[in-house]
CSV table of C-alpha atoms in Angstrom, one decimal:
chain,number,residue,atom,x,y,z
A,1,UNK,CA,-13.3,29.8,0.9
A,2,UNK,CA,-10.0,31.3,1.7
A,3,UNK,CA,-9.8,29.8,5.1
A,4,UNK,CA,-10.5,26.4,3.5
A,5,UNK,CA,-8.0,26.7,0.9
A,6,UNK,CA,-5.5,27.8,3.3
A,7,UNK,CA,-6.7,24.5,5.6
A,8,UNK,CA,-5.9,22.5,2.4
A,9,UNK,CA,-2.8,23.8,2.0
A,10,UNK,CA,-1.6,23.5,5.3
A,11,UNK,CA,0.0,26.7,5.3
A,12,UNK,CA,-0.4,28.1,8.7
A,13,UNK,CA,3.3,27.6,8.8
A,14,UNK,CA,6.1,30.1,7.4
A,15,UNK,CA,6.4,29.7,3.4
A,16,UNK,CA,9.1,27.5,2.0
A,17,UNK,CA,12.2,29.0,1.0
A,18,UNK,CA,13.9,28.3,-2.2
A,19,UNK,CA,17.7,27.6,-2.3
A,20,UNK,CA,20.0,26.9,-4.4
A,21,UNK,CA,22.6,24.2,-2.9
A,22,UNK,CA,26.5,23.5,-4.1
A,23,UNK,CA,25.6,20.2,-6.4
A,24,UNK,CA,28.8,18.2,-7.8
A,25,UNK,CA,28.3,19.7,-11.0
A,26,UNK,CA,26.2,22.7,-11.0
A,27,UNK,CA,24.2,24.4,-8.5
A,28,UNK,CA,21.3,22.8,-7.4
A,29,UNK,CA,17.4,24.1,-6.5
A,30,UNK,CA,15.5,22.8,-3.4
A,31,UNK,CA,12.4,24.1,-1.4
A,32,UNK,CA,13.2,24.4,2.1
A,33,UNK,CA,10.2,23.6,4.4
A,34,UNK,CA,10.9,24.3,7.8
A,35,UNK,CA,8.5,23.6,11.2
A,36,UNK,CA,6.2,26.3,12.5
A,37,UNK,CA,8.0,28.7,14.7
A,38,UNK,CA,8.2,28.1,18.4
A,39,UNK,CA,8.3,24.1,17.5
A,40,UNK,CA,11.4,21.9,18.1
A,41,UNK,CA,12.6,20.3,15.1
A,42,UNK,CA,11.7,16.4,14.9
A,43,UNK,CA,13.9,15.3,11.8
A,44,UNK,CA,14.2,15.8,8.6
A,45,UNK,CA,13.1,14.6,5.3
A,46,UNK,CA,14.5,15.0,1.6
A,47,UNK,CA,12.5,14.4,-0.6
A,48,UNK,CA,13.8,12.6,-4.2
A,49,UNK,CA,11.5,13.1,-7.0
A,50,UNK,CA,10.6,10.3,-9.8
A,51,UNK,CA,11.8,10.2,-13.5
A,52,UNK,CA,11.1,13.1,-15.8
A,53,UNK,CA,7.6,13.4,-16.6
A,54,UNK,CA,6.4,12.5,-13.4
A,55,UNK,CA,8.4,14.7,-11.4
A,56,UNK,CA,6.8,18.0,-12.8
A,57,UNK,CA,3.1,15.9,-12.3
A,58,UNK,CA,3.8,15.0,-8.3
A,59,UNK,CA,5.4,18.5,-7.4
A,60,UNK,CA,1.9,19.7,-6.1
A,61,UNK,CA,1.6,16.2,-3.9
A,62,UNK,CA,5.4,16.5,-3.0
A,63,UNK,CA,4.6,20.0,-1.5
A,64,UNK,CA,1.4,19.1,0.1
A,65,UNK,CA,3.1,16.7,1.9
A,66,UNK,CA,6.1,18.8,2.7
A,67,UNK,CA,4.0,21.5,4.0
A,68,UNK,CA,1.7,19.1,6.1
A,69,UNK,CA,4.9,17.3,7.8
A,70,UNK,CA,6.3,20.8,8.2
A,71,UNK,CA,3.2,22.0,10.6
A,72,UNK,CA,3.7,18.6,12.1
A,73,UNK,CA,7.3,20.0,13.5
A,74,UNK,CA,9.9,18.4,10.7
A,75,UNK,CA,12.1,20.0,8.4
A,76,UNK,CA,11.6,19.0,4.7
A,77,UNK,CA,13.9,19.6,1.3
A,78,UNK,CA,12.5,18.9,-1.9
A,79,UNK,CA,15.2,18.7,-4.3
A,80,UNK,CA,15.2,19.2,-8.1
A,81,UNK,CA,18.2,16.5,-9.3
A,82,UNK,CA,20.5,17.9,-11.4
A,83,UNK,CA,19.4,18.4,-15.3
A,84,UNK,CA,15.9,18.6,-13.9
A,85,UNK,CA,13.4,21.4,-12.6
A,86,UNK,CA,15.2,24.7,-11.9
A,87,UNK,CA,18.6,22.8,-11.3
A,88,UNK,CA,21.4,23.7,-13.0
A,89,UNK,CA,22.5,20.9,-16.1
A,90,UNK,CA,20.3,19.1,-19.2
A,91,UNK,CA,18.7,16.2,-18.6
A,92,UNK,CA,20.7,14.6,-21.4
A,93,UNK,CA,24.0,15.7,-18.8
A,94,UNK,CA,22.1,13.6,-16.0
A,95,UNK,CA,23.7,10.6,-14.5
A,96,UNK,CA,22.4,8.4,-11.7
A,97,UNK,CA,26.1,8.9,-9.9
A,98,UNK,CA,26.1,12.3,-10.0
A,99,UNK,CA,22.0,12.4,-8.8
A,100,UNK,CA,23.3,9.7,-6.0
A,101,UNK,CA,26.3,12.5,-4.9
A,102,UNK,CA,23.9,15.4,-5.0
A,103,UNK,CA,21.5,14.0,-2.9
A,104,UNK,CA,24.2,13.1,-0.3
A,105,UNK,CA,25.6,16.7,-0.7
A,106,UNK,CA,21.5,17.6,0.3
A,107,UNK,CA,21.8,15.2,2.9
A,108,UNK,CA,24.4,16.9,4.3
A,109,UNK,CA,23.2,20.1,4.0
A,110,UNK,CA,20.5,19.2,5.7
A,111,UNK,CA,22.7,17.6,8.9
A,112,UNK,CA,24.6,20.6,8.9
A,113,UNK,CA,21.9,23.2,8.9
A,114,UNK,CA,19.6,21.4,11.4
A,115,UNK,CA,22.4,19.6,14.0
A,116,UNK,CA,21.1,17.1,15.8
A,117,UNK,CA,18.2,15.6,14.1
A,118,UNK,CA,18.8,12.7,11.5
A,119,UNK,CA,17.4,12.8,7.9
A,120,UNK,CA,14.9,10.3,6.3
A,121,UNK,CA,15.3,10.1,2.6
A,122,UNK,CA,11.8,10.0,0.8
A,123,UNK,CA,11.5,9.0,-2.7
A,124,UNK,CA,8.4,8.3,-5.2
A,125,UNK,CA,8.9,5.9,-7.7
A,126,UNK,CA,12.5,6.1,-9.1
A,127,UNK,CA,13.1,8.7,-5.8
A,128,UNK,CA,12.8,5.2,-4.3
A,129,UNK,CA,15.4,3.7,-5.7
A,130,UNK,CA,17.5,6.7,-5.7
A,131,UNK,CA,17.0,6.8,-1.7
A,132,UNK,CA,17.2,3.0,-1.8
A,133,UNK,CA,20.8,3.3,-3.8
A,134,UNK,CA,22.1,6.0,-1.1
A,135,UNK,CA,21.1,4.1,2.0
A,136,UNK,CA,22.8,0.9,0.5
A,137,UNK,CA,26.1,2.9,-0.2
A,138,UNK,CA,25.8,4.0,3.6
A,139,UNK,CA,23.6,2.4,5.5
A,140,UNK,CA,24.9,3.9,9.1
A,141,UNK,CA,24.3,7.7,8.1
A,142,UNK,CA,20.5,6.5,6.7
A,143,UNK,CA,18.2,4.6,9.1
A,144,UNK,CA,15.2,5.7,7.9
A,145,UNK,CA,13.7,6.2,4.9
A,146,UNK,CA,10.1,6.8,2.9
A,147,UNK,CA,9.1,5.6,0.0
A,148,UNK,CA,6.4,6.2,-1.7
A,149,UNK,CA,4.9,3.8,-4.4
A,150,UNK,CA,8.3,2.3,-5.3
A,151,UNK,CA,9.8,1.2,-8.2
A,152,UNK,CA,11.0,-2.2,-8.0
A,153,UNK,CA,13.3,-2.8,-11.8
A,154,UNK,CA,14.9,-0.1,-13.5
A,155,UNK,CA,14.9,-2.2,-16.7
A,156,UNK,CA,11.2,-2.4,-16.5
A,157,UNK,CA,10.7,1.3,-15.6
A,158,UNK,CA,12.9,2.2,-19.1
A,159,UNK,CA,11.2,-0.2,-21.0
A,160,UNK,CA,7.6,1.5,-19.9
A,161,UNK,CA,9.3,4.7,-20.6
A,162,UNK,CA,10.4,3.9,-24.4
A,163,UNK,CA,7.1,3.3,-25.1
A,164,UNK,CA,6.1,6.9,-24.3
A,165,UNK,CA,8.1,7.5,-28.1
A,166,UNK,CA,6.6,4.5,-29.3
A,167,UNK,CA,2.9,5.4,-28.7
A,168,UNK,CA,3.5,9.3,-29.7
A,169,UNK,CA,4.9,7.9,-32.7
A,170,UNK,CA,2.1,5.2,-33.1
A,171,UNK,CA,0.4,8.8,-32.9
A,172,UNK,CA,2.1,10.2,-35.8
A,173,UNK,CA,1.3,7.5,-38.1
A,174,UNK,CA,4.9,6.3,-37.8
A,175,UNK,CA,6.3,3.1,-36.0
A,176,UNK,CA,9.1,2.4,-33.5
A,177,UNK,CA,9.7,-0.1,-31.3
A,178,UNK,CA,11.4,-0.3,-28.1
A,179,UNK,CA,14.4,-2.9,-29.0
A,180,UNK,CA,15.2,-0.4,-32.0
A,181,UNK,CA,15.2,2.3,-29.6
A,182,UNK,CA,17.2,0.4,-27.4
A,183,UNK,CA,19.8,-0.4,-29.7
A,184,UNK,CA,20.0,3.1,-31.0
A,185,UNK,CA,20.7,4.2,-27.2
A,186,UNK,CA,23.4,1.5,-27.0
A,187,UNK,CA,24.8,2.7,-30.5
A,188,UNK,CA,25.6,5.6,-27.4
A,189,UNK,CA,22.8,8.2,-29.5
A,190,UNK,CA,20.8,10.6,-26.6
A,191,UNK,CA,16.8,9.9,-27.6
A,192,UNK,CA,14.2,12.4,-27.4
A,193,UNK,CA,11.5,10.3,-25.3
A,194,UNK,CA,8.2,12.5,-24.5
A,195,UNK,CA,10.4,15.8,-24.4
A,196,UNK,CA,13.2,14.7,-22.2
A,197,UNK,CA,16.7,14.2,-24.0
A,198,UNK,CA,17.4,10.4,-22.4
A,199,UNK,CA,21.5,9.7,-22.7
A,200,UNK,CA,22.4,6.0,-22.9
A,201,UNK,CA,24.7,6.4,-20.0
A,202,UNK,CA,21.6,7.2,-17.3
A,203,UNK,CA,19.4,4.2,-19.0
A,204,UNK,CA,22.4,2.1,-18.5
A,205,UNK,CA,22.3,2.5,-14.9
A,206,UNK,CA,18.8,2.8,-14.3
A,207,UNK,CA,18.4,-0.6,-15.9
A,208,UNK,CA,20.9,-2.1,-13.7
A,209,UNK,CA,19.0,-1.3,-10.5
A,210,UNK,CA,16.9,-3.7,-8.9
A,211,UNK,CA,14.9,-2.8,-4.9
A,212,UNK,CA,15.3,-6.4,-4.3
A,213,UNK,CA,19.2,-6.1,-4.9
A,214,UNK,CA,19.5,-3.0,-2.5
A,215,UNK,CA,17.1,-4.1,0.3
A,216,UNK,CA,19.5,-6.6,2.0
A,217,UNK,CA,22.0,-4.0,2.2
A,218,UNK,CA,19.7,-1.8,4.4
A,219,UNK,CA,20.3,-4.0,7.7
A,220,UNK,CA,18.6,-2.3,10.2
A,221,UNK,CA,16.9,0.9,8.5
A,222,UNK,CA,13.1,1.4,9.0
A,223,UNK,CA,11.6,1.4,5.9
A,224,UNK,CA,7.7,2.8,5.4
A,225,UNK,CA,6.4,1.8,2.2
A,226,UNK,CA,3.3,3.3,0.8
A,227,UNK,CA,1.4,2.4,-2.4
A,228,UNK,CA,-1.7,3.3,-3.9
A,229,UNK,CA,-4.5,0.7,-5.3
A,230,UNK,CA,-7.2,2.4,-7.7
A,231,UNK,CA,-9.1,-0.7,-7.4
A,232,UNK,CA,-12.6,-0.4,-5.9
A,233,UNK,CA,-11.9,-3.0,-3.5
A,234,UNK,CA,-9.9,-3.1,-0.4
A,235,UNK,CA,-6.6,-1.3,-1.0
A,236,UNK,CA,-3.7,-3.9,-1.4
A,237,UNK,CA,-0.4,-3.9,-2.7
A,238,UNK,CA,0.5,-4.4,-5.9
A,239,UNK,CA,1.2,-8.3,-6.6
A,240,UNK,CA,4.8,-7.0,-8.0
A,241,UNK,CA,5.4,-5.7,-4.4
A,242,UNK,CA,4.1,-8.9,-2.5
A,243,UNK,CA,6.4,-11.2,-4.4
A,244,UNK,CA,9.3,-9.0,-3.6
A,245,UNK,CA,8.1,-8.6,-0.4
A,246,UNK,CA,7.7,-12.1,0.4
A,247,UNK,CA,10.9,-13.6,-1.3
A,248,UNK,CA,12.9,-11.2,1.2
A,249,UNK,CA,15.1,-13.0,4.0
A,250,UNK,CA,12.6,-13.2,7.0
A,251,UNK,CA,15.9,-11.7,9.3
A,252,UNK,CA,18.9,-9.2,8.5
A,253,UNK,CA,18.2,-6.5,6.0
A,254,UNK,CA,15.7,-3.4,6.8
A,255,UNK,CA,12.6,-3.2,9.1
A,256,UNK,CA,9.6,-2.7,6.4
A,257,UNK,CA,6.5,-1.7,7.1
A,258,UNK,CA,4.2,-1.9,4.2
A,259,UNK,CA,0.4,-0.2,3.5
A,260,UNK,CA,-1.7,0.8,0.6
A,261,UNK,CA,-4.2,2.6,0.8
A,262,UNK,CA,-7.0,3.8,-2.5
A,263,UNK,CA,-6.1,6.6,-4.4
A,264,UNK,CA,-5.1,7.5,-7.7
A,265,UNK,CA,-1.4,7.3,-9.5
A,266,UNK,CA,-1.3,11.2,-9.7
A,267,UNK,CA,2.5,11.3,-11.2
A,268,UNK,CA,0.8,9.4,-14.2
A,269,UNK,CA,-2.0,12.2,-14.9
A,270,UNK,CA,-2.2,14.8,-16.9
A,271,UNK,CA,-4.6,16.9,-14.6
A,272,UNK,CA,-2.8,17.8,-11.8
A,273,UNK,CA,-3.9,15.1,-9.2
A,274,UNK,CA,-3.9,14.7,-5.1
A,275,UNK,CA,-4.0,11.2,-3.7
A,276,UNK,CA,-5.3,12.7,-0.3
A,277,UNK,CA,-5.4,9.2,2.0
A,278,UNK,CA,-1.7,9.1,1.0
A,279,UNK,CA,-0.7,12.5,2.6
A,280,UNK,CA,-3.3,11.3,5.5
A,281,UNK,CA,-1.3,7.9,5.7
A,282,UNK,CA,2.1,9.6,5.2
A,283,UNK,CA,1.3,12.2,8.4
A,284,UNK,CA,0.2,9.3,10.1
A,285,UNK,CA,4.1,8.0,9.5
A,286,UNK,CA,5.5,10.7,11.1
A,287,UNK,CA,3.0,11.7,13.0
B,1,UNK,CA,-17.1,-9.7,-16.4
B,2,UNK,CA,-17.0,-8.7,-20.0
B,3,UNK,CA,-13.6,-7.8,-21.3
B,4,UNK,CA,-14.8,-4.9,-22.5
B,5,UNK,CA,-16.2,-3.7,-18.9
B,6,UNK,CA,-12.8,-4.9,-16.9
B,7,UNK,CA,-11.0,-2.0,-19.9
B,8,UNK,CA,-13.7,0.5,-19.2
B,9,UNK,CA,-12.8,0.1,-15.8
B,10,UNK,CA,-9.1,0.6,-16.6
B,11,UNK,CA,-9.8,3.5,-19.1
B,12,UNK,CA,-11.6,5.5,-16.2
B,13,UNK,CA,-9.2,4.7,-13.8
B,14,UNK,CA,-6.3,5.6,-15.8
B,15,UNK,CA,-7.4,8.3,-17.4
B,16,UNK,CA,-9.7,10.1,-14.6
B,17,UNK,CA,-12.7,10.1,-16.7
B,18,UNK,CA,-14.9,9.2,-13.6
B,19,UNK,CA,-18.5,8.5,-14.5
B,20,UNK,CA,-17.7,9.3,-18.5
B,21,UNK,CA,-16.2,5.9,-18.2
B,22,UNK,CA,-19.5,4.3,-18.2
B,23,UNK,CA,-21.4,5.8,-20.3
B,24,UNK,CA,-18.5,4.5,-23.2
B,25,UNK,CA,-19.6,1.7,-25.5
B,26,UNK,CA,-17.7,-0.1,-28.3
B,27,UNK,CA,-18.2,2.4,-30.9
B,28,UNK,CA,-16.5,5.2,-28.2
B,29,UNK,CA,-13.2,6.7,-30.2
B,30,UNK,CA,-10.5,7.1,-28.3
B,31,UNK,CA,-7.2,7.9,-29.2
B,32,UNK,CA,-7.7,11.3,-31.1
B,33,UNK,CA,-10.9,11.7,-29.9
B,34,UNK,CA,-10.4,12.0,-25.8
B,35,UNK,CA,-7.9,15.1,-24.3
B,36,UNK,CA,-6.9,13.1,-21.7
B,37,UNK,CA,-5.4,10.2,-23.9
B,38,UNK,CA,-1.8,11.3,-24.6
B,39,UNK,CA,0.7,9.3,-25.5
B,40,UNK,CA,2.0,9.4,-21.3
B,41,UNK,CA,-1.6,8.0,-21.2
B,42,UNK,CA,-1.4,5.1,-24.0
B,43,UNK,CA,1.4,4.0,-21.8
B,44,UNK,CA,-0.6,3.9,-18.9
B,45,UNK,CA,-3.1,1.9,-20.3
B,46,UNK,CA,-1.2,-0.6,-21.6
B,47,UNK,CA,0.8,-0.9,-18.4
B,48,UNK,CA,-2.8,-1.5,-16.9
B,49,UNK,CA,-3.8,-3.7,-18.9
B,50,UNK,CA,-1.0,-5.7,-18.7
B,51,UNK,CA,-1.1,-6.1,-14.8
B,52,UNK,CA,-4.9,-6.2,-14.7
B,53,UNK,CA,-5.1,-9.2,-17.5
B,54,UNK,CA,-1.8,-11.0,-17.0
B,55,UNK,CA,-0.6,-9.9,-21.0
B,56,UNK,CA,2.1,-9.1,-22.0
B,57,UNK,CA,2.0,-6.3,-24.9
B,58,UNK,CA,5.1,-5.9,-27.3
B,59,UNK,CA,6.1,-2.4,-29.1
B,60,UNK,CA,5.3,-3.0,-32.6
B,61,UNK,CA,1.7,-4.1,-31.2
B,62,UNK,CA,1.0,0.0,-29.8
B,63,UNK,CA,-0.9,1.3,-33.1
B,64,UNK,CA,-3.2,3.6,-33.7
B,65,UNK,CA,-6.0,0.5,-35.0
B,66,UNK,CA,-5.5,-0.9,-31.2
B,67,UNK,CA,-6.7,2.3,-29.4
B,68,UNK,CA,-8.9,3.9,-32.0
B,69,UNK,CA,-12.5,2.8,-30.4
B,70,UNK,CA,-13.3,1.1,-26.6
B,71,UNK,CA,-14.3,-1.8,-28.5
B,72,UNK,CA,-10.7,-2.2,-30.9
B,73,UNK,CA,-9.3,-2.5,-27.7
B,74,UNK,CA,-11.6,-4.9,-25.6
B,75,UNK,CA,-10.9,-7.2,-29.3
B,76,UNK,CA,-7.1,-6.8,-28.9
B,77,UNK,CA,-7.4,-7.3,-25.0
B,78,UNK,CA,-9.5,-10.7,-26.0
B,79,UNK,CA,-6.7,-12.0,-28.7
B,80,UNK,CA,-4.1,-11.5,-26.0
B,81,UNK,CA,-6.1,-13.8,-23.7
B,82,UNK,CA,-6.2,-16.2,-26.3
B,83,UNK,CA,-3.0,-16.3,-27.4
């Protein structure tokens, strides 16, 4: 049993260390995965989480993962942006600038601890976009990059988050709706939303982003791109993905390389969830 | 396929309720009655639904009427489709 466990946790190499890095405005928390003694570092990844709720519901996969790549010889940093997780900040202080600055300062940490070996930024769901936005800003310092089930419109994303206060009020007995909500955010009011204190200025810029916008900036960076598809069937993209996908320029911008595979949108569940044939597809990446 | 099977399907999916999923009928309660269907989850479903059916929901349409029973929301599903 305890053999097994161990097997599933992939921890036959040292335990992660937690750190607290210099962030732009506060100190910053990361778990620090590094390769089993005695093996060359390969690379590194950091690891961007997705948007509130769903962070705290993918830790367990995001250090799953981490620990597997780490036995597979590459250094990993999962990060907690700044307002979020044991970070310094509240979320209502969060702004996508200062999450895109702290992740370079990460970055850099990263170069500068581990010389020599370049550092893939890995993002789930807004992570994407977050690793997405960096790459963009500097696409010679980022050539590779992760991401994992990606989201493709901020506006969408924020809409789809309102409606978390719409349906606990719906559960109240009361009723909201999401272009109220909206407006109150543009009046400049910070919402409570499912717990998390959401400031007009981060919904702003979350609902300016767009993948599609950011990808042609990427010329040249290999991007893997890994989704999940619950349906019975043969895995398959989302349709949302294909018709990005498929409306890119077939030359210039990145290097994509696309795969679903079945599994289950853990960052969505309340039980803590694994999506196992992603960590399998995701060691396979790197392998 | 039924409506009513294709939001089975999605209400097991999305909620984890593996087999439980099947055994649900019209009459099932849901919101209220299940643990797993929080608020995060009403959002889930809808978001589901919408992809899986080609709807589009708006705000004021998430009530409590919609999601109280399988069946109340197979019949909202169906008026969408019409629509």
């Amino acid at each position: 049993m305890t053999a097994a466990l161990r097997q599933d946790e992939g921890s036959d190499g040292p335990p992660p260390q937690p750190i607290f890095l210099a962030g732009a405005a506060g100190p910053l928390f990361c778990l620090h995965f590094v390769p089993t003694p005695g093996k060359t570092p390969r690379g590194a990844l950091l690891y961007l989480p997705p948007f509130a709720e769903e962070a705290n519901r993918s830790r367990r996969m995001a250090v799953l993962q981490a620990r597997r790549l780490a036995a597979q010889g590459w250094v990993v940093l999962l990060l907690d942006p700044f307002g979020t997780g044991d970070s310094a900040g509240s979320f209502h202080e969060a702004r996508w600038e200062l999450w895109l600055e702290d992740a370079e300062r990460a970055a850099t940490w990263l170069a500068t601890t581990w010389p020599e070996i370049s550092v893939t930024l890995w993002g789930l769901r807004l992570g994407a976009l977050l690793a997405a936005n960096l790459a963009a800003r500097d696409s010679d310092r980022f050539s590779r990059l992760l991401f994992w089930q990606p989201l493709l419109r901020g506006d969408q994303f924020i809409t789809q988050f309102l409606r978390l206060r719409v349906a606990a009020a719906m559960a109240a007995g009361e009723k909201e709706s999401g272009q109220e909500l909206r407006a109150r955010l543009e009046a400049g009011e910070i919402l409570e939303v499912a717990g998390y204190e959401l400031a007009p200025g981060l919904v702003t810029a979350v609902s300016g982003l767009r993948l599609e916008a950011l990808l042609p900036a990427l010329q040249g960076c290999a991007i893997d791109w890994l989704e999940l598809s619950t349906a019975g069937s043969e895995p398959a993209l989302a349709p949302s993905s294909r018709r990005l996908l498929d409306s890119l320029p077939a030359s210039g911008g990145p290097r994509l390389t696309c795969l679903a595979v079945s599994g289950e949108p853990f960052w969505t569940i309340q039980e803590i969830t694994l999506a196992p044939k992603l960590l399998d597809a995701t060691d396979a990446v790197f392998a | 396929m039924a409506v009513i099977d294709d939001v089975k399907q999605v209400l097991g999916e999305t909620l984890q309720l593996g087999a439980r999923a099947d055994g649900f009928s019209a009459d099932t309660p849901l919101f209220g009655a299940i643990a797993e269907f929080d608020s995060m989850a009403v959002v889930t479903v809808v978001t589901a639904l919408e992809e899986r059916f080609d709807i589009f929901v708006e705000d004021d349409e998430i009530e409590a009427e919609v999601f109280a029973t399988v069946g109340s929301l197979a019949d909202f599903v169906s008026q969408k489709l019409k629509a």
